[in-house]
C-alpha cells in the first residue's frame, strides 16, 4: 500500500539513546513505550544500573526524530530530563524488532 511506499522512500533509521535525570521510578519506560507505539516505532527501553534509561529506536526517519525530541524534552509527567544522548545512528534496510518492548 501507500504507507509502505512512503516508508521505503523515506528510509528507516536505527538509533541508540540514553536519557539522564530523574527518569527512573516515574513510569518513564511505560510512557516511552506508549509514545513509540503511537508513532509506529519499534525497539526497546530499559533502566540501567547507574540511574539512566537507555534503549534503541527503529522506524521511519521522521518518526524516529519525533521520539528523539520527545526523549529530549518531554518524557513522563513526573520525569526531569537533564540530558538525552543519541549514538550509533544508521540507516537500516529492515526493522530488527517486532515491537517496542520494556526490558527488565
Short mmCIF file of N, CA and C in Angstrom, two decimals:
data_model
loop_
_atom_site.label_atom_id
_atom_site.label_comp_id
_atom_site.label_asym_id
_atom_site.label_seq_id
_atom_site.Cartn_x
_atom_site.Cartn_y
_atom_site.Cartn_z
N UNK A 1 0.80 -1.21 0.00
CA UNK A 1 0.00 0.00 0.00
C UNK A 1 0.84 1.27 0.00
N UNK A 2 0.14 2.37 0.08
CA UNK A 2 0.76 3.69 0.04
C UNK A 2 1.70 3.89 1.22
N UNK A 3 1.32 3.41 2.40
CA UNK A 3 2.13 3.57 3.61
C UNK A 3 3.49 2.94 3.47
N UNK A 4 3.52 1.73 2.92
CA UNK A 4 4.79 1.01 2.75
C UNK A 4 5.70 1.77 1.80
N UNK A 5 5.12 2.29 0.73
CA UNK A 5 5.91 3.03 -0.26
C UNK A 5 6.52 4.28 0.38
N UNK A 6 5.74 4.95 1.21
CA UNK A 6 6.24 6.14 1.91
C UNK A 6 7.43 5.80 2.79
N UNK A 7 7.27 4.73 3.57
CA UNK A 7 8.34 4.33 4.48
C UNK A 7 9.60 4.00 3.70
N UNK A 8 9.41 3.36 2.56
CA UNK A 8 10.54 2.98 1.72
C UNK A 8 11.25 4.21 1.18
N UNK A 9 10.46 5.17 0.71
CA UNK A 9 11.03 6.39 0.14
C UNK A 9 11.81 7.16 1.21
N UNK A 10 11.28 7.13 2.40
CA UNK A 10 11.88 7.93 3.46
C UNK A 10 13.07 7.23 4.09
N UNK A 11 13.06 5.92 4.09
CA UNK A 11 14.14 5.16 4.70
C UNK A 11 13.90 4.91 6.17
N UNK A 12 14.54 3.88 6.68
CA UNK A 12 14.41 3.51 8.09
C UNK A 12 15.68 3.85 8.83
N UNK A 13 15.51 4.30 10.05
CA UNK A 13 16.64 4.71 10.86
C UNK A 13 16.69 3.89 12.14
N UNK A 14 17.88 3.62 12.60
CA UNK A 14 18.07 2.97 13.89
C UNK A 14 18.98 3.87 14.72
N UNK A 15 18.60 4.12 15.96
CA UNK A 15 19.43 4.96 16.82
C UNK A 15 19.33 4.49 18.26
N UNK A 16 20.46 4.49 18.94
CA UNK A 16 20.51 4.14 20.36
C UNK A 16 20.38 5.43 21.17
N UNK A 17 19.81 5.32 22.36
CA UNK A 17 19.64 6.51 23.19
C UNK A 17 19.91 6.20 24.66
N UNK A 18 20.29 7.23 25.39
CA UNK A 18 20.41 7.14 26.84
C UNK A 18 19.94 8.47 27.42
N UNK A 19 19.01 8.39 28.36
CA UNK A 19 18.43 9.59 28.96
C UNK A 19 18.82 9.67 30.43
N UNK A 20 19.35 10.82 30.82
CA UNK A 20 19.78 11.05 32.20
C UNK A 20 18.84 12.03 32.89
N UNK A 21 18.84 12.00 34.22
CA UNK A 21 18.00 12.88 35.01
C UNK A 21 17.16 12.05 35.96
N UNK A 22 16.00 12.61 36.33
CA UNK A 22 15.08 11.85 37.18
C UNK A 22 14.18 11.05 36.24
N UNK A 23 14.66 9.89 35.84
CA UNK A 23 13.95 9.11 34.82
C UNK A 23 13.61 7.68 35.25
N UNK A 24 14.01 7.33 36.46
CA UNK A 24 13.64 6.01 36.98
C UNK A 24 12.60 6.17 38.08
N UNK A 25 11.64 5.23 38.13
CA UNK A 25 10.61 5.29 39.15
C UNK A 25 9.53 6.33 38.87
N UNK A 26 9.49 6.82 37.63
CA UNK A 26 8.49 7.81 37.26
C UNK A 26 7.75 7.37 35.98
N UNK A 27 7.65 6.04 35.80
CA UNK A 27 6.94 5.45 34.66
C UNK A 27 7.53 5.87 33.31
N UNK A 28 8.81 6.23 33.31
CA UNK A 28 9.45 6.71 32.08
C UNK A 28 9.42 5.66 30.98
N UNK A 29 9.71 4.41 31.34
CA UNK A 29 9.73 3.35 30.34
C UNK A 29 8.35 3.12 29.73
N UNK A 30 7.34 3.12 30.60
CA UNK A 30 5.95 2.89 30.13
C UNK A 30 5.52 4.01 29.17
N UNK A 31 5.82 5.25 29.51
CA UNK A 31 5.47 6.37 28.65
C UNK A 31 6.25 6.34 27.34
N UNK A 32 7.54 5.96 27.42
CA UNK A 32 8.35 5.86 26.21
C UNK A 32 7.77 4.81 25.28
N UNK A 33 7.39 3.67 25.85
CA UNK A 33 6.78 2.60 25.05
C UNK A 33 5.48 3.09 24.40
N UNK A 34 4.67 3.80 25.17
CA UNK A 34 3.40 4.30 24.64
C UNK A 34 3.61 5.27 23.50
N UNK A 35 4.58 6.17 23.66
CA UNK A 35 4.87 7.16 22.63
C UNK A 35 5.43 6.49 21.38
N UNK A 36 6.31 5.51 21.57
CA UNK A 36 6.89 4.78 20.44
C UNK A 36 5.80 4.06 19.66
N UNK A 37 4.88 3.43 20.38
CA UNK A 37 3.79 2.70 19.72
C UNK A 37 2.88 3.67 18.96
N UNK A 38 2.62 4.82 19.56
CA UNK A 38 1.80 5.84 18.91
C UNK A 38 2.42 6.27 17.58
N UNK A 39 3.74 6.35 17.57
CA UNK A 39 4.48 6.78 16.37
C UNK A 39 4.76 5.62 15.42
N UNK A 40 4.43 4.40 15.82
CA UNK A 40 4.67 3.24 14.97
C UNK A 40 6.12 2.80 14.93
N UNK A 41 6.84 3.05 16.03
CA UNK A 41 8.26 2.69 16.09
C UNK A 41 8.45 1.38 16.84
N UNK A 42 9.60 0.74 16.59
CA UNK A 42 9.94 -0.48 17.32
C UNK A 42 11.28 -0.26 18.02
N UNK A 43 11.61 -1.18 18.94
CA UNK A 43 12.86 -1.07 19.67
C UNK A 43 12.66 -1.53 21.09
N UNK A 44 13.37 -0.89 22.01
CA UNK A 44 13.27 -1.28 23.42
C UNK A 44 13.72 -0.15 24.33
N UNK A 45 13.41 -0.32 25.61
CA UNK A 45 13.78 0.65 26.64
C UNK A 45 14.05 -0.11 27.92
N UNK A 46 15.05 0.31 28.68
CA UNK A 46 15.31 -0.33 29.97
C UNK A 46 16.02 0.63 30.91
N UNK A 47 15.87 0.36 32.21
CA UNK A 47 16.63 1.10 33.22
C UNK A 47 18.05 0.56 33.24
N UNK A 48 19.02 1.42 33.54
CA UNK A 48 20.39 0.95 33.72
C UNK A 48 20.70 0.93 35.22
N UNK A 49 21.82 0.32 35.57
CA UNK A 49 22.21 0.24 36.98
C UNK A 49 22.72 1.58 37.49
N UNK A 50 23.02 2.51 36.58
CA UNK A 50 23.52 3.82 37.03
C UNK A 50 22.48 4.94 36.92
N UNK A 51 21.20 4.57 36.97
CA UNK A 51 20.16 5.59 37.11
C UNK A 51 19.65 6.25 35.84
N UNK A 52 20.11 5.76 34.69
CA UNK A 52 19.63 6.32 33.43
C UNK A 52 18.65 5.34 32.78
N UNK A 53 18.05 5.77 31.68
CA UNK A 53 17.20 4.90 30.88
C UNK A 53 17.84 4.84 29.49
N UNK A 54 17.95 3.63 28.94
CA UNK A 54 18.57 3.51 27.63
C UNK A 54 17.76 2.58 26.75
N UNK A 55 18.06 2.61 25.44
CA UNK A 55 17.37 1.73 24.54
C UNK A 55 17.73 2.00 23.10
N UNK A 56 16.87 1.51 22.22
CA UNK A 56 17.07 1.66 20.79
C UNK A 56 15.72 1.96 20.13
N UNK A 57 15.75 2.82 19.14
CA UNK A 57 14.55 3.16 18.38
C UNK A 57 14.81 2.82 16.92
N UNK A 58 13.80 2.23 16.27
CA UNK A 58 13.89 2.00 14.83
C UNK A 58 12.56 2.32 14.17
N UNK A 59 12.63 2.90 12.97
CA UNK A 59 11.42 3.21 12.22
C UNK A 59 11.70 4.27 11.18
N UNK A 60 10.65 4.78 10.55
CA UNK A 60 10.81 5.84 9.55
C UNK A 60 11.52 7.05 10.17
N UNK A 61 12.46 7.62 9.43
CA UNK A 61 13.31 8.70 9.95
C UNK A 61 12.56 9.81 10.66
N UNK A 62 11.50 10.32 10.04
CA UNK A 62 10.76 11.46 10.63
C UNK A 62 10.16 11.09 11.98
N UNK A 63 9.68 9.84 12.09
CA UNK A 63 9.07 9.39 13.34
C UNK A 63 10.12 9.18 14.42
N UNK A 64 11.28 8.66 14.02
CA UNK A 64 12.39 8.49 14.96
C UNK A 64 12.79 9.85 15.51
N UNK A 65 12.86 10.85 14.62
CA UNK A 65 13.21 12.23 15.05
C UNK A 65 12.20 12.75 16.07
N UNK A 66 10.91 12.43 15.87
CA UNK A 66 9.87 12.88 16.80
C UNK A 66 10.09 12.27 18.18
N UNK A 67 10.43 10.98 18.22
CA UNK A 67 10.64 10.34 19.52
C UNK A 67 11.92 10.86 20.18
N UNK A 68 12.93 11.17 19.38
CA UNK A 68 14.16 11.75 19.92
C UNK A 68 13.85 13.07 20.61
N UNK A 69 13.03 13.87 19.97
CA UNK A 69 12.64 15.17 20.51
C UNK A 69 11.86 14.98 21.82
N UNK A 70 10.98 13.98 21.81
CA UNK A 70 10.17 13.66 22.99
C UNK A 70 11.07 13.21 24.16
N UNK A 71 12.09 12.41 23.83
CA UNK A 71 13.03 11.93 24.85
C UNK A 71 13.89 13.07 25.40
N UNK A 72 14.14 14.07 24.57
CA UNK A 72 14.94 15.23 24.99
C UNK A 72 14.17 16.14 25.92
N UNK A 73 12.88 16.34 25.61
CA UNK A 73 12.14 17.44 26.21
C UNK A 73 10.96 17.08 27.09
N UNK A 74 10.35 15.92 26.84
CA UNK A 74 9.07 15.66 27.49
C UNK A 74 9.14 14.50 28.49
N UNK A 75 9.28 13.29 28.00
CA UNK A 75 9.33 12.14 28.91
C UNK A 75 8.01 11.94 29.64
N UNK A 76 8.08 11.24 30.77
CA UNK A 76 6.84 11.02 31.53
C UNK A 76 6.55 12.24 32.39
N UNK A 77 5.29 12.40 32.81
CA UNK A 77 4.89 13.62 33.54
C UNK A 77 5.76 13.98 34.74
N UNK A 78 6.21 12.97 35.49
CA UNK A 78 7.00 13.27 36.70
C UNK A 78 8.51 13.31 36.46
N UNK A 79 8.92 13.01 35.24
CA UNK A 79 10.36 12.93 34.98
C UNK A 79 10.99 14.32 34.87
N UNK A 80 12.30 14.37 35.10
CA UNK A 80 13.08 15.58 34.87
C UNK A 80 14.28 15.16 34.05
N UNK A 81 14.25 15.47 32.78
CA UNK A 81 15.32 15.05 31.88
C UNK A 81 16.45 16.08 31.91
N UNK A 82 17.65 15.61 32.22
CA UNK A 82 18.78 16.54 32.19
C UNK A 82 19.56 16.40 30.88
N UNK A 83 19.54 15.21 30.29
CA UNK A 83 20.30 15.02 29.05
C UNK A 83 19.78 13.79 28.31
N UNK A 84 19.70 13.89 27.00
CA UNK A 84 19.40 12.74 26.16
C UNK A 84 20.52 12.64 25.13
N UNK A 85 21.20 11.50 25.13
CA UNK A 85 22.30 11.30 24.20
C UNK A 85 21.92 10.23 23.20
N UNK A 86 22.28 10.46 21.94
CA UNK A 86 21.97 9.51 20.87
C UNK A 86 23.26 9.06 20.20
N UNK A 87 23.32 7.78 19.87
CA UNK A 87 24.54 7.23 19.26
C UNK A 87 24.18 6.11 18.29
N UNK A 88 25.20 5.67 17.55
CA UNK A 88 25.04 4.56 16.60
C UNK A 88 23.88 4.77 15.62
N UNK A 89 23.72 6.00 15.18
CA UNK A 89 22.65 6.26 14.22
C UNK A 89 23.02 5.70 12.86
N UNK A 90 22.12 4.92 12.28
CA UNK A 90 22.40 4.35 10.97
C UNK A 90 21.11 4.03 10.22
N UNK A 91 21.23 4.06 8.90
CA UNK A 91 20.09 3.66 8.08
C UNK A 91 20.06 2.14 8.05
N UNK A 92 18.85 1.59 8.11
CA UNK A 92 18.70 0.13 8.07
C UNK A 92 17.75 -0.24 6.94
N UNK A 93 17.89 -1.46 6.44
CA UNK A 93 17.05 -1.94 5.34
C UNK A 93 15.71 -2.47 5.86
N UNK A 94 15.74 -3.03 7.06
CA UNK A 94 14.52 -3.60 7.63
C UNK A 94 14.56 -3.45 9.14
N UNK A 95 13.40 -3.41 9.77
CA UNK A 95 13.32 -3.30 11.22
C UNK A 95 13.86 -4.57 11.87
N UNK A 96 14.61 -4.42 12.94
CA UNK A 96 15.23 -5.57 13.61
C UNK A 96 14.43 -6.01 14.85
N UNK A 97 13.34 -5.31 15.13
CA UNK A 97 12.47 -5.66 16.26
C UNK A 97 11.04 -5.77 15.76
N UNK A 98 10.25 -6.56 16.45
CA UNK A 98 8.84 -6.72 16.05
C UNK A 98 7.95 -5.66 16.71
N UNK A 99 8.37 -5.19 17.86
CA UNK A 99 7.55 -4.23 18.61
C UNK A 99 8.47 -3.37 19.48
N UNK A 100 7.87 -2.56 20.32
CA UNK A 100 8.67 -1.74 21.24
C UNK A 100 8.48 -2.30 22.64
N UNK A 101 9.53 -2.88 23.17
CA UNK A 101 9.46 -3.60 24.44
C UNK A 101 10.14 -2.89 25.60
N UNK A 102 9.60 -3.12 26.77
CA UNK A 102 10.27 -2.70 28.01
C UNK A 102 11.07 -3.90 28.48
N UNK A 103 12.39 -3.74 28.53
CA UNK A 103 13.25 -4.82 29.00
C UNK A 103 13.51 -4.66 30.49
N UNK A 104 13.58 -5.76 31.20
CA UNK A 104 13.87 -5.70 32.62
C UNK A 104 15.37 -5.61 32.82
#
